[in-house]
Short mmCIF file of C-alpha atoms and ligand atoms in Angstrom, two decimals:
data_model
loop_
_atom_site.label_atom_id
_atom_site.label_comp_id
_atom_site.label_asym_id
_atom_site.label_seq_id
_atom_site.Cartn_x
_atom_site.Cartn_y
_atom_site.Cartn_z
CA MET A 601 210.18 197.28 273.30
CA ILE A 602 207.46 199.67 271.20
CA GLU A 603 209.70 202.69 270.04
CA ASN A 604 207.24 205.48 270.35
CA ARG A 605 203.45 205.99 270.11
CA ALA A 606 202.86 208.05 266.84
CA VAL A 607 204.82 205.56 265.20
CA THR A 608 202.55 202.38 266.82
CA ARG A 609 199.85 204.26 266.01
CA SER A 610 200.56 204.60 262.13
CA VAL A 611 201.39 201.28 262.32
CA GLU A 612 198.32 200.04 263.84
CA ALA A 613 196.25 202.16 261.51
CA LEU A 614 197.94 200.39 258.74
CA MET A 615 197.74 196.82 259.47
CA LYS A 616 193.74 197.82 259.31
CA ARG A 617 194.81 198.88 255.42
CA TYR A 618 197.01 195.17 254.43
CA GLY A 619 194.22 192.88 257.22
CA ILE A 620 197.01 192.29 259.48
CA LYS A 621 195.44 191.23 262.64
CA GLY A 622 197.26 190.50 266.35
CA GLU A 623 198.83 192.17 267.97
CA ILE A 624 202.27 194.78 267.72
CA ILE A 625 204.84 192.67 270.73
CA LEU A 626 207.33 194.50 268.75
CA CYS A 627 207.97 198.01 266.51
CA GLN A 628 211.75 198.76 266.13
CA ARG A 629 213.40 201.48 264.02
CA ASN A 630 215.73 200.04 261.97
CA ASP A 631 217.81 201.98 259.93
CA THR A 632 220.88 201.83 257.44
CA GLY A 633 219.77 203.82 254.48
CA HIS A 634 219.77 208.40 254.75
CA ILE A 635 216.66 209.10 253.59
CA ASN A 636 213.55 206.71 254.97
CA ASP A 637 212.41 205.44 258.33
CA THR A 638 211.55 202.45 258.51
CA HIS A 639 210.61 199.91 261.47
CA TYR A 640 210.53 196.41 261.94
CA VAL A 641 207.34 195.08 263.86
CA VAL A 642 206.30 191.98 264.82
CA VAL A 643 203.10 191.11 265.26
CA TYR A 644 201.48 188.15 267.46
CA THR A 645 198.61 186.96 265.08
CA PRO A 646 195.30 185.78 267.35
CA GLU A 647 196.48 181.82 266.17
CA GLY A 648 199.31 182.47 267.88
CA THR A 649 201.49 182.70 265.32
CA LYS A 650 204.34 185.14 265.00
CA ARG A 651 204.63 187.65 261.66
CA GLU A 652 207.21 189.56 260.90
CA PHE A 653 206.74 192.97 258.45
CA MET A 654 209.02 196.13 257.68
CA PHE A 655 206.77 199.46 257.71
CA GLN A 656 208.37 202.56 255.79
CA ARG A 657 207.44 205.41 255.88
CA VAL A 658 208.74 207.30 252.50
CA ASN A 659 210.55 210.79 252.72
CA THR A 660 208.55 213.03 250.71
CA ALA A 661 210.82 215.83 251.33
CA VAL A 662 213.59 213.90 249.01
CA PHE A 663 210.92 211.54 246.99
CA THR A 664 208.50 214.72 246.16
CA GLU A 665 206.20 211.89 243.54
CA PRO A 666 205.91 208.58 245.40
CA LEU A 667 203.75 207.27 243.29
CA LYS A 668 206.01 207.31 240.95
CA ILE A 669 208.18 204.76 242.53
CA MET A 670 205.23 202.35 243.63
CA PHE A 671 203.85 202.48 239.87
CA ASN A 672 207.34 201.20 238.69
CA ILE A 673 207.83 199.14 241.37
CA SER A 674 204.66 197.31 240.06
CA LYS A 675 206.23 197.12 236.89
CA ILE A 676 209.64 195.29 238.17
CA SER A 677 207.15 193.14 240.26
CA ASN A 678 204.63 192.09 237.52
CA HIS A 679 207.58 192.30 235.30
CA LEU A 680 209.39 188.80 237.09
CA VAL A 681 206.04 187.54 237.92
CA GLU A 682 204.72 187.24 233.91
CA LYS A 683 208.78 186.39 232.80
CA TYR A 684 209.49 184.00 235.81
CA GLY A 685 206.07 182.77 237.35
CA ALA A 686 204.50 183.37 240.40
CA GLY A 687 206.43 182.17 243.34
CA SER A 688 209.79 181.36 241.31
CA LYS A 689 212.79 182.51 242.98
CA GLU A 690 213.54 185.51 240.50
CA THR A 691 210.40 187.26 241.93
CA THR A 692 211.66 187.13 244.97
CA GLU A 693 215.55 188.48 243.96
CA ILE A 694 213.73 191.84 244.15
CA MET A 695 211.75 193.05 247.13
CA SER A 696 208.23 193.74 246.26
CA TYR A 697 205.56 194.62 248.71
CA LEU A 698 202.32 193.82 249.98
CA ILE A 699 199.06 194.87 248.16
CA ASN A 700 196.38 196.64 250.92
CA ASP A 701 192.68 196.51 250.54
CA ALA A 702 192.04 199.34 247.81
CA GLY A 703 194.20 196.99 245.26
CA GLU A 704 197.69 199.34 245.68
CA ASN A 705 200.96 198.95 246.69
CA TYR A 706 201.70 202.02 249.15
CA THR A 707 199.40 203.46 251.70
CA ILE A 708 198.80 207.68 252.36
CA LEU A 709 197.50 207.59 256.02
CA ASP A 710 195.30 210.41 257.07
CA ASP A 711 198.11 212.27 258.65
CA GLY A 712 199.10 212.52 254.45
CA SER A 713 202.09 210.41 255.62
CA PHE A 714 203.21 207.69 252.70
CA TRP A 715 203.73 204.14 253.80
CA ARG A 716 204.55 200.88 252.14
CA VAL A 717 204.50 197.18 253.99
CA ASN A 718 206.56 194.28 253.20
CA GLU A 719 206.93 190.89 254.96
CA PHE A 720 209.93 190.36 256.67
CA VAL A 721 212.83 188.54 254.48
CA VAL A 722 215.19 187.06 256.58
CA GLY A 723 218.23 188.33 255.71
CA VAL A 724 220.70 191.47 256.18
CA SER A 725 222.46 194.14 255.12
CA TYR A 726 226.03 195.23 255.70
CA ASP A 727 227.71 198.14 254.57
CA GLN A 728 231.04 196.77 253.49
CA ILE A 729 231.90 193.53 252.31
CA ASP A 730 236.00 191.98 253.06
CA ASP A 731 235.17 188.86 251.32
CA PRO A 732 236.15 188.13 247.55
CA SER A 733 233.79 186.03 246.96
CA VAL A 734 230.92 187.55 248.71
CA LEU A 735 231.92 190.34 246.30
CA HIS A 736 231.92 187.95 243.29
CA ASP A 737 228.51 186.76 244.19
CA THR A 738 227.32 190.31 244.96
CA GLY A 739 228.55 191.66 241.41
CA TYR A 740 226.58 188.23 240.12
CA MET A 741 223.86 189.84 241.74
CA PHE A 742 223.02 193.36 240.63
CA GLY A 743 224.59 192.00 236.98
CA HIS A 744 221.54 189.30 237.87
CA PHE A 745 218.76 192.11 238.68
CA GLN A 746 219.44 194.22 235.27
CA ASN A 747 220.15 190.94 233.07
CA MET A 748 216.08 190.01 234.70
CA LEU A 749 215.11 193.12 233.81
CA SER A 750 216.72 193.49 230.78
CA ASP A 751 213.58 192.75 228.16
CA LEU A 752 210.91 195.96 230.18
CA ASN A 753 210.96 198.93 227.88
CA ALA A 754 212.79 201.23 230.05
CA GLU A 755 210.69 204.26 228.89
CA GLU A 756 207.72 202.40 230.45
CA LEU A 757 209.07 203.24 233.54
CA GLN A 758 208.40 206.83 235.37
CA TYR A 759 211.60 209.10 236.27
CA THR A 760 211.49 208.91 240.44
CA ILE A 761 214.31 211.89 240.94
CA PRO A 762 214.94 213.94 237.52
CA ASP A 763 218.63 213.76 236.61
CA PHE A 764 219.26 211.74 239.55
CA HIS A 765 222.70 210.61 237.25
CA ASN A 766 222.51 213.19 235.23
CA THR A 767 226.66 214.42 236.40
CA ALA A 768 226.54 217.23 234.39
CA LYS A 769 223.64 218.67 235.94
CA ARG A 770 224.65 217.77 239.37
CA PHE A 771 228.03 219.69 238.73
CA GLU A 772 225.85 222.47 238.15
CA ALA A 773 223.98 222.78 240.76
CA PHE A 774 227.18 221.70 243.37
CA ASP A 775 228.20 224.96 241.08
CA ARG A 776 224.98 226.59 242.12
CA LYS A 777 225.48 225.95 245.33
CA VAL A 778 229.07 226.83 246.20
CA LYS A 779 228.59 230.30 244.42
CA GLU A 780 225.23 231.09 247.00
CA ASN A 781 227.44 229.70 249.80
CA PRO A 782 224.10 229.74 251.84
CA ALA A 783 225.28 228.28 255.27
CA ASP A 784 228.34 229.48 255.14
CA ARG A 785 230.38 227.27 255.01
CA ALA A 786 232.42 227.29 251.86
CA ALA A 787 235.48 229.19 253.39
CA GLY A 788 238.15 226.83 253.94
CA ILE A 789 237.63 223.81 251.60
CA GLU A 790 238.51 226.14 249.02
CA LYS A 791 240.43 222.87 247.85
CA ASP A 792 237.85 219.93 248.44
CA ILE A 793 235.92 222.52 245.79
CA GLN A 794 238.61 222.91 243.64
CA PHE A 795 238.33 219.46 242.38
CA PHE A 796 235.26 219.54 240.77
CA TYR A 797 236.31 222.35 238.54
CA ASP A 798 239.37 220.64 237.91
CA TYR A 799 237.77 217.05 236.81
CA LYS A 800 234.74 218.48 235.25
CA GLU A 801 235.42 216.88 232.08
CA ILE A 802 234.04 213.85 233.83
CA ALA A 803 230.75 215.06 234.84
CA ASP A 804 230.12 215.19 231.11
CA ARG A 805 231.35 212.39 229.49
CA LEU A 806 228.88 210.10 230.27
CA VAL A 807 226.28 212.41 229.81
CA ARG A 808 227.39 213.24 226.18
CA LEU A 809 227.62 209.48 225.48
CA GLN A 810 224.16 208.61 226.51
CA GLN A 811 223.31 211.83 224.29
CA GLN A 812 224.97 210.63 221.37
CA GLY A 813 222.71 207.59 221.40
CA ARG A 814 225.83 205.31 222.11
CA LEU A 815 224.79 203.78 225.74
CA PRO A 816 221.10 202.80 225.36
CA LEU A 817 218.79 203.81 228.58
CA ARG A 818 218.16 200.14 231.09
CA VAL A 819 215.90 199.62 234.39
CA THR A 820 218.55 200.54 236.38
CA HIS A 821 218.45 200.20 240.70
CA ASN A 822 220.76 203.39 240.43
CA ASP A 823 221.30 202.83 244.43
CA THR A 824 223.57 199.71 244.33
CA LYS A 825 225.43 199.90 247.31
CA TYR A 826 226.40 196.95 249.08
CA ASN A 827 224.03 197.44 251.87
CA ASN A 828 220.95 197.51 249.45
CA MET A 829 221.08 193.71 249.38
CA LEU A 830 219.32 191.51 251.21
CA VAL A 831 222.19 187.90 252.27
CA ASN A 832 222.21 184.98 254.51
CA ALA A 833 223.89 186.19 257.16
CA LEU A 834 226.13 183.19 257.60
CA THR A 835 226.96 182.57 253.85
CA LYS A 836 226.28 186.00 252.53
CA GLU A 837 225.29 184.84 250.01
CA PRO A 838 222.49 187.13 248.30
CA ILE A 839 218.81 186.61 248.40
CA CYS A 840 216.76 190.13 247.45
CA VAL A 841 218.02 193.38 246.13
CA ILE A 842 216.11 196.04 248.33
CA ASP A 843 215.35 200.14 247.99
CA LEU A 844 214.16 200.43 244.95
CA ASP A 845 212.98 204.17 245.30
CA THR A 846 215.66 205.20 242.51
CA VAL A 847 214.87 202.35 239.96
CA MET A 848 214.08 204.40 236.62
CA PRO A 849 215.68 204.63 233.62
CA GLY A 850 219.25 204.84 233.56
CA LEU A 851 222.82 203.04 232.60
CA ALA A 852 224.11 200.04 232.97
CA ALA A 853 227.57 201.85 234.13
CA HIS A 854 226.05 203.42 236.92
CA ASP A 855 224.39 200.76 239.09
CA PHE A 856 228.03 198.59 238.17
CA GLY A 857 229.58 202.08 238.85
CA ASP A 858 228.34 203.02 242.55
CA ALA A 859 228.56 199.26 243.62
CA ILE A 860 232.33 199.65 242.94
CA ARG A 861 232.53 203.48 244.63
CA CYS A 862 231.31 201.33 248.07
CA ALA A 863 231.95 197.71 247.21
CA ALA A 864 235.49 197.76 245.86
CA ASN A 865 236.10 201.11 248.13
CA LYS A 866 239.56 200.01 250.66
CA SER A 867 237.71 201.97 253.04
CA VAL A 868 233.94 203.07 254.56
CA GLU A 869 232.56 205.59 253.12
CA ASP A 870 232.40 208.40 255.39
CA GLU A 871 236.58 207.74 256.31
CA VAL A 872 237.98 210.01 258.29
CA ASP A 873 242.31 208.73 257.39
CA LEU A 874 242.04 209.50 253.80
CA SER A 875 245.53 207.22 253.83
CA LYS A 876 242.72 204.33 254.13
CA VAL A 877 240.52 205.29 250.91
CA GLY A 878 240.86 203.45 247.74
CA LEU A 879 240.12 201.09 244.60
CA ASP A 880 241.14 197.57 246.51
CA LYS A 881 242.05 195.53 243.03
CA THR A 882 241.03 192.21 244.85
CA TYR A 883 237.23 193.30 245.54
CA PHE A 884 237.24 195.15 242.38
CA GLU A 885 238.24 192.96 239.98
CA ALA A 886 236.12 189.97 242.16
CA PHE A 887 232.78 192.24 242.52
CA THR A 888 234.12 192.48 238.25
CA LYS A 889 233.76 188.64 237.45
CA GLY A 890 230.32 188.47 238.73
CA PHE A 891 228.63 191.61 236.94
CA VAL A 892 230.21 191.54 233.63
CA THR A 893 229.94 187.53 233.54
CA GLU A 894 225.89 187.50 233.88
CA ALA A 895 225.78 191.07 231.78
CA LYS A 896 227.52 190.54 229.44
CA GLN A 897 224.50 188.36 228.38
CA PHE A 898 222.84 191.68 227.25
CA LEU A 899 225.16 194.43 227.79
CA THR A 900 227.02 196.50 224.53
CA GLU A 901 230.20 196.56 223.95
CA ASP A 902 229.84 200.70 224.14
CA GLU A 903 228.42 199.53 227.22
CA VAL A 904 231.13 197.36 228.52
CA GLU A 905 233.32 199.69 227.62
CA SER A 906 231.30 202.23 229.88
CA LEU A 907 231.67 200.61 233.50
CA ALA A 908 234.78 202.19 234.45
CA LEU A 909 233.71 205.34 233.42
CA GLY A 910 230.66 204.58 235.50
CA ALA A 911 232.31 204.05 238.89
CA LEU A 912 234.82 207.31 238.34
CA THR A 913 231.60 208.85 237.22
CA ILE A 914 229.94 208.05 240.37
CA THR A 915 232.35 209.01 242.36
CA TYR A 916 232.87 212.64 241.54
CA GLU A 917 228.64 212.54 241.48
CA LEU A 918 228.85 211.33 244.63
CA ALA A 919 231.47 213.41 245.91
CA SER A 920 229.69 216.35 244.54
CA ARG A 921 226.34 215.94 246.29
CA PHE A 922 227.76 215.65 249.82
CA LEU A 923 229.77 218.83 249.29
CA ALA A 924 227.03 220.55 247.93
CA ASP A 925 224.78 219.02 250.95
CA TYR A 926 227.51 220.27 253.66
CA ILE A 927 227.50 223.80 251.65
CA ASP A 928 223.75 223.65 251.67
CA GLY A 929 223.80 223.23 255.66
CA ASP A 930 223.11 219.55 256.20
CA ASN A 931 219.81 219.31 254.56
CA TYR A 932 219.86 216.74 252.35
CA PHE A 933 221.93 213.37 253.91
CA LYS A 934 221.22 212.59 257.09
CA ILE A 935 224.38 213.18 259.46
CA THR A 936 225.71 211.72 262.96
CA ARG A 937 228.45 214.28 263.62
CA ARG A 938 229.10 218.00 262.10
CA PHE A 939 231.10 217.49 259.38
CA HIS A 940 229.98 214.39 258.48
CA ASN A 941 229.29 215.27 254.68
CA LEU A 942 232.68 217.04 254.29
CA ASP A 943 234.21 213.85 255.65
CA ARG A 944 232.14 211.87 252.47
CA ALA A 945 232.54 214.19 250.23
CA ARG A 946 236.68 214.05 251.07
CA CYS A 947 236.35 210.50 251.28
CA GLN A 948 235.01 210.33 248.05
CA ILE A 949 237.43 212.95 245.64
CA GLN A 950 240.38 210.61 247.56
CA LEU A 951 238.68 207.18 245.76
CA ALA A 952 237.55 209.49 242.63
CA LYS A 953 241.98 210.42 242.34
CA ASP A 954 242.85 206.73 243.21
CA MET A 955 240.43 205.77 240.55
CA MET A 956 242.20 207.92 238.03
CA ASN A 957 245.34 206.24 238.67
CA ASN A 958 243.91 203.13 238.10
CA TYR A 959 242.00 203.75 235.35
CA ASP A 960 243.44 201.49 232.88
CA TYR A 961 243.33 198.70 234.83
CA MET A 962 240.02 198.73 235.73
CA CYS A 963 238.91 199.24 231.91
CA ALA A 964 241.56 196.28 231.07
CA THR A 965 239.73 193.87 233.81
CA ILE A 966 236.21 194.62 232.81
CA LYS A 967 237.45 193.68 229.44
CA ARG A 968 238.87 190.16 230.19
CA TYR A 969 235.71 188.59 231.61
CA TYR A 970 233.54 189.95 228.20
CA GLN A 971 235.58 187.85 226.66
C1 LIG B 1273 221.86 207.15 249.48
O1 LIG B 1273 219.70 206.20 251.37
P1 LIG B 1273 220.79 205.23 250.80
O2 LIG B 1273 221.61 205.91 251.96
O3 LIG B 1273 220.62 204.32 250.35
C2 LIG B 1273 221.10 208.32 248.56
C3 LIG B 1273 221.97 207.34 247.28
C4 LIG B 1273 223.55 207.62 247.98
C5 LIG B 1273 223.71 207.53 249.09
C6 LIG B 1273 224.96 207.77 249.86
C7 LIG B 1273 217.71 208.52 246.81
O4 LIG B 1273 221.09 206.33 249.33
O5 LIG B 1273 222.30 208.15 245.88
O6 LIG B 1273 224.15 207.56 246.39
O7 LIG B 1273 222.46 207.63 250.34
N1 LIG B 1273 220.13 208.41 247.83
C8 LIG B 1273 219.30 208.84 247.00
O8 LIG B 1273 225.01 206.39 250.72
O9 LIG B 1273 219.91 210.19 247.50
MG1 LIG B 1274 219.70 201.93 251.29
#
């Protein structure tokens, strides 16, 4: 089934640039992310074999400087090759992209669209995990991601979205949206809005620690949701970290925190029944064990102490981003229902509250695995 003519034409043009020969026998949209458009493409080659690829069109409205993204990705791919050797297992644990006829890991088509292509990696991605041993392995893999890149100077990377996890600035942006109220949606959600003012201190703490020089900049992923990892469909064993658009200098606490926000929530990210939302301690502990056991090889004591704060901060931050986007009229995150961003925001607010109630528990658990 060929999905639509425009996409197929782009894929054909790209195949020329990458020297991929053959006939497209499947071109199917595959979208779990909220930002880019991804197409799974199967090509029947003249030799009679089947080759599978992912063609991804980068959303340049969100990523206004995609060259920076591809620069960062090529930096980390090269780092892995230099450190572990071409073809090593480590080089396959972080997604890399095919090189085109101009020697670049991206292609801009005549219509201005920005693409990248990778050989399909057999694996699946899920939004949620419900098996603690899988959570443990996921924690290990995200810790491993940082560990593999811990000797790459973060300052060499570009900022693909400036201030992405600067929660203080996120708060300011939220505050501006509330005041502008562009889509006339702020009435009736005063209680939700008030949460961010009541707990503004959360927005400032990590930023302050960073400014004080207590937390070093690391090469971080910055979007460590479970679905940004490809896993074996049967065993759920992690295969490869994907979605590298926000790889840039950041804090270890951001990656740990975002992963906990996603993986240790009892519910999905947009759950409407708030009684189902909260920190699952079994999941939290399993992920933490995997992450900290691996990451303690390079984390400083201050960084370890910042991890629980990272979980709370990122949850607060994303809640504010979802609510700001709802107030703005849903211009950033893709939505599939009318109040989707509001539901997402409420779910994240609820999770942040539960993290506050379990803050001492989170700190103690992290510490236990750092010994
Ligand atoms: C976006 O594209 P996706 O779904 O992996 C967002 C993240 C949010 C996430 C929430 C560049 O990630 O920051 O945490 O949605 N990415 C960007 O689901 O804004
Ligand atoms: Mg994604």
